[in-house]
Short mmCIF file of N, CA, C and O in Angstrom, two decimals:
data_model
loop_
_atom_site.label_atom_id
_atom_site.label_comp_id
_atom_site.label_asym_id
_atom_site.label_seq_id
_atom_site.Cartn_x
_atom_site.Cartn_y
_atom_site.Cartn_z
N MET A 249 18.62 0.31 7.62
CA MET A 249 18.45 1.75 7.72
C MET A 249 18.84 1.89 9.63
O MET A 249 18.52 0.97 10.04
N SER A 250 19.80 2.99 9.71
CA SER A 250 20.16 2.84 11.30
C SER A 250 19.38 4.08 11.77
O SER A 250 19.06 5.29 11.40
N VAL A 251 18.99 3.96 12.92
CA VAL A 251 18.05 5.08 13.67
C VAL A 251 19.13 5.88 14.60
O VAL A 251 19.95 4.98 15.33
N PRO A 252 18.99 7.13 14.22
CA PRO A 252 20.00 7.90 14.78
C PRO A 252 19.90 7.97 16.44
O PRO A 252 18.48 7.43 17.26
N PRO A 253 20.97 7.53 17.45
CA PRO A 253 20.73 7.69 18.74
C PRO A 253 19.63 8.64 19.46
O PRO A 253 18.99 8.42 20.16
N GLU A 254 19.66 10.13 18.99
CA GLU A 254 18.66 11.04 19.91
C GLU A 254 17.31 10.33 19.47
O GLU A 254 16.07 10.63 19.98
N PHE A 255 16.96 9.80 18.31
CA PHE A 255 15.58 9.90 17.82
C PHE A 255 15.68 8.55 18.59
O PHE A 255 13.76 8.31 19.25
N LEU A 256 16.15 7.47 19.40
CA LEU A 256 15.99 6.41 20.20
C LEU A 256 15.73 6.86 21.71
O LEU A 256 14.65 6.40 22.06
N THR A 257 16.21 7.93 22.05
CA THR A 257 16.24 8.73 23.28
C THR A 257 14.92 8.97 23.49
O THR A 257 13.94 9.04 24.39
N ALA A 258 14.62 9.99 22.57
CA ALA A 258 13.32 10.66 22.22
C ALA A 258 11.73 9.81 21.96
O ALA A 258 11.11 9.61 23.07
N SER A 259 12.33 8.33 21.56
CA SER A 259 11.11 7.53 21.71
C SER A 259 10.95 6.91 22.77
O SER A 259 10.03 6.25 23.09
N ARG A 260 12.11 6.79 23.97
CA ARG A 260 11.69 6.52 25.07
C ARG A 260 11.20 7.09 25.92
O ARG A 260 10.25 6.93 26.93
N THR A 261 11.14 8.44 25.48
CA THR A 261 10.37 9.90 26.68
C THR A 261 9.09 10.35 25.96
O THR A 261 8.26 10.83 26.56
N ALA A 262 9.23 10.15 24.42
CA ALA A 262 7.72 11.15 23.80
C ALA A 262 6.53 10.23 24.49
O ALA A 262 6.39 9.09 23.99
N PRO A 263 5.39 10.81 25.15
CA PRO A 263 4.28 10.54 25.61
C PRO A 263 3.88 9.90 24.00
O PRO A 263 2.80 8.73 24.59
N PHE A 264 3.56 10.18 22.90
CA PHE A 264 3.02 9.79 21.80
C PHE A 264 3.82 9.17 20.67
O PHE A 264 5.13 9.69 20.48
N VAL A 265 3.90 7.57 20.38
CA VAL A 265 4.68 7.27 19.48
C VAL A 265 4.12 6.09 18.75
O VAL A 265 2.85 5.39 19.40
N PHE A 266 3.69 6.72 17.73
CA PHE A 266 2.57 5.92 16.45
C PHE A 266 2.76 6.16 14.91
O PHE A 266 3.49 6.95 14.86
N PHE A 267 2.53 5.03 14.67
CA PHE A 267 2.55 4.87 12.95
C PHE A 267 1.23 5.28 12.71
O PHE A 267 -0.02 4.95 12.74
N GLY A 268 1.29 5.94 11.88
CA GLY A 268 0.44 7.02 10.84
C GLY A 268 0.18 7.10 9.72
O GLY A 268 1.13 7.29 9.04
N THR A 269 -0.78 7.32 8.73
CA THR A 269 -0.90 7.53 7.52
C THR A 269 -1.78 9.00 7.66
O THR A 269 -2.76 9.33 8.00
N VAL A 270 -0.67 9.92 6.29
CA VAL A 270 -1.19 11.16 6.20
C VAL A 270 -2.64 11.18 5.59
O VAL A 270 -2.51 10.74 4.63
N ARG A 271 -3.93 11.87 5.87
CA ARG A 271 -4.60 12.03 5.43
C ARG A 271 -4.91 13.15 4.95
O ARG A 271 -5.44 13.19 3.90
N ARG A 272 -4.43 14.26 5.38
CA ARG A 272 -5.08 15.84 4.96
C ARG A 272 -3.67 16.58 5.15
O ARG A 272 -3.83 17.41 6.23
N PRO A 273 -2.37 16.91 4.31
CA PRO A 273 -1.38 17.40 4.70
C PRO A 273 -1.68 18.99 4.78
O PRO A 273 -3.13 19.21 4.24
N GLY A 274 -1.53 19.41 5.75
CA GLY A 274 -2.03 21.34 5.96
C GLY A 274 -3.28 21.44 6.59
O GLY A 274 -3.97 22.52 6.53
N ALA A 275 -3.52 20.49 7.01
CA ALA A 275 -5.28 20.44 7.82
C ALA A 275 -4.95 20.18 9.08
O ALA A 275 -3.88 20.22 9.57
N SER A 276 -6.19 20.86 9.82
CA SER A 276 -6.25 20.46 11.03
C SER A 276 -7.91 20.12 11.56
O SER A 276 -8.26 20.66 10.78
N ASN A 277 -8.05 19.40 12.64
CA ASN A 277 -9.40 19.25 13.03
C ASN A 277 -9.47 19.60 14.62
O ASN A 277 -10.83 19.57 15.25
N VAL A 278 -8.67 20.58 14.56
CA VAL A 278 -8.73 21.83 15.89
C VAL A 278 -8.71 23.13 15.78
O VAL A 278 -7.69 23.50 15.11
N GLU A 279 -9.77 23.79 16.64
CA GLU A 279 -9.73 25.23 15.85
C GLU A 279 -8.33 25.63 16.56
O GLU A 279 -8.02 26.80 15.79
N MET A 280 -7.49 25.86 17.45
CA MET A 280 -6.68 26.06 18.23
C MET A 280 -6.02 25.96 17.11
O MET A 280 -4.26 27.04 17.05
N LEU A 281 -5.60 25.19 15.62
CA LEU A 281 -4.36 25.05 14.76
C LEU A 281 -5.21 25.63 13.60
O LEU A 281 -4.49 24.78 12.39
N GLU A 282 -5.72 25.54 13.19
CA GLU A 282 -6.62 26.24 11.95
C GLU A 282 -5.67 27.54 11.54
O GLU A 282 -5.70 28.25 12.00
N GLY A 283 -5.58 27.12 10.35
CA GLY A 283 -5.14 28.37 9.30
C GLY A 283 -3.46 28.48 8.95
O GLY A 283 -2.89 27.08 9.41
N GLU A 284 -3.10 28.82 8.03
CA GLU A 284 -1.89 28.51 7.15
C GLU A 284 -0.80 28.91 8.02
O GLU A 284 0.33 28.16 7.52
N GLU A 285 -0.62 29.31 9.34
CA GLU A 285 0.25 29.77 9.67
C GLU A 285 1.31 28.33 10.53
O GLU A 285 1.97 28.64 11.14
N HIS A 286 -0.19 27.63 10.60
CA HIS A 286 0.95 26.71 11.59
C HIS A 286 0.65 25.15 10.57
O HIS A 286 0.20 24.95 10.09
N PRO A 287 2.38 24.76 10.39
CA PRO A 287 2.47 23.43 9.70
C PRO A 287 1.78 22.57 10.31
O PRO A 287 2.18 21.68 11.50
N THR A 288 1.11 21.97 9.57
CA THR A 288 0.15 20.83 10.62
C THR A 288 -0.17 19.81 8.92
O THR A 288 -0.32 20.24 8.27
N ALA A 289 -0.94 18.71 9.92
CA ALA A 289 -1.47 17.61 9.20
C ALA A 289 -2.52 16.54 10.11
O ALA A 289 -2.07 16.30 10.90
N VAL A 290 -3.50 16.50 9.42
CA VAL A 290 -4.49 15.16 10.10
C VAL A 290 -4.27 13.75 9.51
O VAL A 290 -3.59 13.22 8.17
N VAL A 291 -3.46 13.37 10.88
CA VAL A 291 -3.39 11.88 10.42
C VAL A 291 -3.77 10.88 10.93
O VAL A 291 -4.59 10.94 11.96
N HIS A 292 -4.01 9.48 10.25
CA HIS A 292 -4.64 8.93 10.80
C HIS A 292 -3.91 7.93 11.53
O HIS A 292 -3.07 7.03 10.93
N VAL A 293 -3.90 7.53 12.71
CA VAL A 293 -3.15 6.57 13.66
C VAL A 293 -3.87 5.03 13.45
O VAL A 293 -4.72 4.72 13.61
N ASP A 294 -2.46 4.31 12.52
CA ASP A 294 -2.51 2.93 11.83
C ASP A 294 -2.29 2.04 13.56
O ASP A 294 -2.87 1.09 13.46
N GLU A 295 -1.16 2.53 14.44
CA GLU A 295 -0.98 1.39 15.29
C GLU A 295 -0.30 2.44 16.19
O GLU A 295 0.75 3.36 15.79
N VAL A 296 -0.55 1.79 17.43
CA VAL A 296 0.04 2.89 18.25
C VAL A 296 1.07 2.03 19.48
O VAL A 296 1.21 0.80 19.62
N VAL A 297 2.28 2.55 19.20
CA VAL A 297 3.52 2.42 20.38
C VAL A 297 3.27 2.83 21.59
O VAL A 297 3.45 1.66 22.54
N ALA A 298 3.07 3.93 22.19
CA ALA A 298 3.03 4.39 23.35
C ALA A 298 1.79 5.59 23.14
O ALA A 298 2.09 6.17 22.13
N ALA A 299 1.05 5.71 23.96
CA ALA A 299 0.20 7.04 24.36
C ALA A 299 -0.25 7.15 25.99
O ALA A 299 0.18 6.00 26.71
N PRO A 300 -0.65 8.36 26.21
CA PRO A 300 -0.90 8.19 27.43
C PRO A 300 -2.54 7.66 28.27
O PRO A 300 -2.96 7.87 27.66
N GLU A 301 -1.66 6.86 29.05
CA GLU A 301 -3.07 6.04 29.51
C GLU A 301 -4.46 7.21 29.43
O GLU A 301 -5.56 6.04 29.23
N ALA A 302 -4.03 7.84 29.89
CA ALA A 302 -5.65 8.94 30.40
C ALA A 302 -6.12 9.42 28.94
O ALA A 302 -7.02 9.70 29.06
N VAL A 303 -5.43 8.91 27.66
CA VAL A 303 -6.25 9.55 26.88
C VAL A 303 -6.79 8.47 25.67
O VAL A 303 -7.83 8.32 25.23
N GLY A 304 -6.06 7.28 26.67
CA GLY A 304 -7.10 6.14 25.84
C GLY A 304 -6.28 5.44 24.61
O GLY A 304 -5.11 5.77 24.17
N ASP A 305 -7.08 4.51 24.20
CA ASP A 305 -6.69 4.05 23.17
C ASP A 305 -7.03 4.86 21.91
O ASP A 305 -8.05 5.16 21.67
N ILE A 306 -6.03 5.17 21.07
CA ILE A 306 -6.38 6.34 19.78
C ILE A 306 -6.19 5.78 18.43
O ILE A 306 -6.33 6.42 17.48
N THR A 307 -5.63 4.19 18.29
CA THR A 307 -5.94 3.81 17.19
C THR A 307 -7.17 4.01 16.35
O THR A 307 -8.34 3.78 16.81
N GLY A 308 -6.69 4.56 15.33
CA GLY A 308 -8.34 4.51 14.21
C GLY A 308 -8.85 6.05 14.37
O GLY A 308 -9.25 6.27 13.46
N ARG A 309 -8.04 6.83 14.96
CA ARG A 309 -8.27 7.86 15.24
C ARG A 309 -7.57 8.90 14.09
O ARG A 309 -6.68 8.48 13.62
N GLN A 310 -7.90 10.10 13.88
CA GLN A 310 -8.09 10.99 13.32
C GLN A 310 -7.21 12.13 14.06
O GLN A 310 -8.14 13.04 14.65
N VAL A 311 -5.63 12.29 14.31
CA VAL A 311 -5.21 13.59 15.07
C VAL A 311 -4.75 14.47 14.12
O VAL A 311 -3.91 14.38 13.34
N THR A 312 -4.51 15.66 14.99
CA THR A 312 -3.78 16.84 14.26
C THR A 312 -2.48 16.71 14.42
O THR A 312 -2.20 16.75 15.94
N VAL A 313 -1.46 16.27 13.75
CA VAL A 313 0.27 16.60 14.28
C VAL A 313 0.43 17.63 13.79
O VAL A 313 0.48 18.57 12.82
N LEU A 314 1.24 18.74 14.65
CA LEU A 314 1.91 20.25 14.50
C LEU A 314 3.12 20.01 14.18
O LEU A 314 4.03 19.10 14.66
N LEU A 315 3.47 20.13 12.94
CA LEU A 315 4.73 19.33 12.57
C LEU A 315 6.07 20.27 12.93
O LEU A 315 5.75 21.46 13.27
N SER A 316 7.02 19.78 13.06
CA SER A 316 8.22 20.17 13.94
C SER A 316 9.30 21.30 12.84
O SER A 316 10.29 21.73 13.04
N GLY A 317 8.28 21.21 11.68
CA GLY A 317 9.25 22.14 10.39
C GLY A 317 10.12 21.14 9.60
O GLY A 317 10.71 21.41 8.85
N ALA A 318 10.15 19.64 9.79
CA ALA A 318 10.97 18.86 9.09
C ALA A 318 9.51 19.11 7.78
O ALA A 318 8.94 19.71 7.52
N GLU A 319 10.35 18.57 6.65
CA GLU A 319 9.98 18.22 5.60
C GLU A 319 8.43 17.85 5.74
O GLU A 319 8.01 17.64 6.22
N PRO A 320 7.96 18.48 4.38
CA PRO A 320 6.22 18.44 4.74
C PRO A 320 6.12 17.31 4.26
O PRO A 320 6.93 16.15 3.60
N LEU A 321 4.57 16.87 4.61
CA LEU A 321 4.47 15.36 4.31
C LEU A 321 3.30 15.50 3.01
O LEU A 321 2.69 16.63 2.52
N SER A 322 3.28 14.15 2.25
CA SER A 322 2.48 14.08 1.32
C SER A 322 1.08 12.65 1.70
O SER A 322 1.20 12.16 2.67
N ARG A 323 -0.01 13.19 1.14
CA ARG A 323 -1.17 12.61 1.08
C ARG A 323 -0.96 11.08 1.12
O ARG A 323 0.04 11.02 0.41
N GLY A 324 -1.30 10.35 2.09
CA GLY A 324 -0.79 8.67 1.91
C GLY A 324 0.21 8.19 2.32
O GLY A 324 0.68 6.99 2.36
N SER A 325 1.53 9.12 2.78
CA SER A 325 2.70 8.75 3.36
C SER A 325 2.43 8.38 4.50
O SER A 325 1.22 9.00 5.39
N ARG A 326 3.18 7.03 4.96
CA ARG A 326 3.08 6.19 6.13
C ARG A 326 4.34 6.90 6.75
O ARG A 326 5.72 6.67 6.26
N HIS A 327 4.07 6.77 8.45
CA HIS A 327 5.36 7.81 8.77
C HIS A 327 5.11 6.93 10.60
O HIS A 327 4.04 6.54 11.11
N LEU A 328 6.31 7.00 11.51
CA LEU A 328 6.49 6.57 12.74
C LEU A 328 6.68 7.40 13.48
O LEU A 328 7.38 8.76 12.72
N PHE A 329 5.33 8.48 13.99
CA PHE A 329 5.62 9.65 14.57
C PHE A 329 5.87 9.87 16.17
O PHE A 329 5.48 8.88 16.73
N LEU A 330 6.71 10.73 16.55
CA LEU A 330 7.28 10.89 18.17
C LEU A 330 6.41 12.27 18.21
O LEU A 330 6.82 12.95 17.89
N ALA A 331 5.35 12.42 19.27
CA ALA A 331 5.53 13.69 19.41
C ALA A 331 4.81 13.91 21.17
O ALA A 331 4.68 13.03 21.75
N THR A 332 4.52 15.06 21.40
CA THR A 332 4.20 15.47 22.78
C THR A 332 2.25 15.97 23.07
O THR A 332 2.09 15.95 21.71
N SER A 333 1.88 16.12 23.81
CA SER A 333 0.68 16.46 24.39
C SER A 333 0.50 18.13 23.41
O SER A 333 1.46 18.69 24.04
N LEU A 334 -0.71 17.60 23.03
CA LEU A 334 -0.73 19.63 22.51
C LEU A 334 -2.39 19.87 23.10
O LEU A 334 -2.36 21.14 23.74
N HIS A 335 -3.09 18.96 22.87
CA HIS A 335 -4.49 19.45 22.77
C HIS A 335 -5.33 18.61 23.12
O HIS A 335 -5.43 17.25 22.11
N PHE A 336 -6.01 18.11 24.11
CA PHE A 336 -7.05 17.33 24.02
C PHE A 336 -8.57 17.88 24.53
O PHE A 336 -8.92 18.56 24.52
N GLY A 337 -9.58 17.46 23.62
CA GLY A 337 -10.72 17.74 23.74
C GLY A 337 -11.69 16.53 22.87
O GLY A 337 -11.48 15.76 22.95
N ASP A 338 -12.46 17.43 22.06
CA ASP A 338 -13.42 16.57 21.11
C ASP A 338 -12.16 15.62 20.62
O ASP A 338 -12.92 14.36 19.61
N GLU A 339 -11.40 16.12 19.88
CA GLU A 339 -10.32 16.00 19.31
C GLU A 339 -8.98 15.76 19.64
O GLU A 339 -8.65 16.77 20.44
N ILE A 340 -7.87 15.50 19.34
CA ILE A 340 -6.73 15.82 19.48
C ILE A 340 -5.46 15.94 19.10
O ILE A 340 -5.38 15.74 17.34
N ALA A 341 -4.50 16.87 19.78
CA ALA A 341 -3.55 17.23 18.42
C ALA A 341 -2.33 17.05 19.24
O ALA A 341 -2.26 17.16 20.39
N VAL A 342 -1.35 16.73 18.93
CA VAL A 342 0.04 16.34 18.80
C VAL A 342 1.19 17.49 18.41
O VAL A 342 0.95 17.48 17.37
N ALA A 343 2.26 17.64 19.22
CA ALA A 343 3.53 18.18 18.68
C ALA A 343 4.58 17.15 17.92
O ALA A 343 4.39 16.19 19.06
N GLU A 344 5.01 17.88 17.24
CA GLU A 344 5.83 16.51 16.06
C GLU A 344 7.25 16.71 16.85
O GLU A 344 7.73 17.59 17.16
N VAL A 345 8.11 15.59 17.39
CA VAL A 345 9.26 15.97 17.94
C VAL A 345 9.88 15.37 17.07
O VAL A 345 11.45 15.67 17.03
N GLY A 346 9.95 14.07 16.47
CA GLY A 346 10.16 13.27 15.55
C GLY A 346 9.37 12.58 14.69
O GLY A 346 8.32 12.50 14.88
N ARG A 347 10.17 12.02 13.67
CA ARG A 347 9.24 11.24 12.53
C ARG A 347 10.16 10.95 11.80
O ARG A 347 11.57 10.80 11.01
N VAL A 348 9.90 9.35 11.19
CA VAL A 348 10.83 8.25 10.01
C VAL A 348 9.86 7.87 8.77
O VAL A 348 8.33 7.44 9.33
N PRO A 349 10.14 7.61 7.76
CA PRO A 349 8.80 6.69 7.27
C PRO A 349 9.11 5.45 7.63
O PRO A 349 9.62 5.02 8.60
N HIS A 350 7.77 5.09 7.33
CA HIS A 350 7.43 4.10 8.15
C HIS A 350 8.36 2.97 7.09
O HIS A 350 8.12 2.63 6.29
N ARG A 351 8.74 2.06 8.60
CA ARG A 351 9.43 1.01 8.33
C ARG A 351 9.09 0.38 9.56
O ARG A 351 9.33 0.11 10.70
N ARG A 352 9.12 -1.39 9.65
CA ARG A 352 8.58 -2.04 10.34
C ARG A 352 10.10 -2.36 11.78
O ARG A 352 10.25 -2.04 12.62
N ARG A 353 11.17 -2.44 10.77
CA ARG A 353 12.50 -2.72 11.35
C ARG A 353 12.83 -1.51 12.60
O ARG A 353 13.50 -2.11 13.70
N VAL A 354 12.70 -0.23 12.17
CA VAL A 354 12.74 0.79 13.04
C VAL A 354 11.69 0.39 14.57
O VAL A 354 12.36 0.68 15.38
N GLU A 355 10.75 0.02 14.16
CA GLU A 355 9.76 -0.41 15.37
C GLU A 355 10.77 -1.18 16.78
O GLU A 355 10.49 -0.67 17.70
N LYS A 356 10.75 -2.26 16.03
CA LYS A 356 11.85 -3.39 16.70
C LYS A 356 13.02 -2.46 17.93
O LYS A 356 13.20 -3.10 18.53
N GLN A 357 13.64 -1.60 17.11
CA GLN A 357 14.63 -0.72 17.62
C GLN A 357 14.34 -0.08 18.72
O GLN A 357 14.88 0.38 19.92
N LEU A 358 12.96 0.35 18.89
CA LEU A 358 12.45 1.25 19.62
C LEU A 358 11.44 0.43 21.19
O LEU A 358 11.84 -1.00 21.03
N ARG A 359 11.76 1.27 21.96
CA ARG A 359 11.52 0.71 23.43
C ARG A 359 12.33 -0.53 24.20
O ARG A 359 12.04 -1.41 24.75
N GLN A 360 13.36 -0.67 23.63
CA GLN A 360 14.10 -1.79 24.08
C GLN A 360 14.67 -1.46 25.32
O GLN A 360 15.40 -0.56 25.62
#
C-alpha cells in the first residue's frame, strides 16, 4: 500500500499520531461533543507514535475523536489516526485530520 504524500506531510506535523481501536462509534466521552450533530467515536489508544509532551503518555486511554467526515468507523476496527488538539480535561478529545486502516508498514514510512 502506498501512502499519499499529503498524508506523510500531515503525519510530520499532526500533534497526535496513534494507532487505535474503535470502541464506541458515534459516541463521546467529553460533554462538548455529545449529541448526534458531531461525527465522533471513542477510540482506545493502542500505541502512540506522537503526542504533545504536555499531555503525557495516552497509551491505553479512551479518547474521543471528532471525525473529519471520512467514512464512518465500525466497532473493533483499527486505524492509524492523525489528529490535532481539541479538548483537554478529565478526558481528551482530538480532531481527526487523517486516518488509514491499521497497517504496520505504514508506520515505517512515517516520521522518516
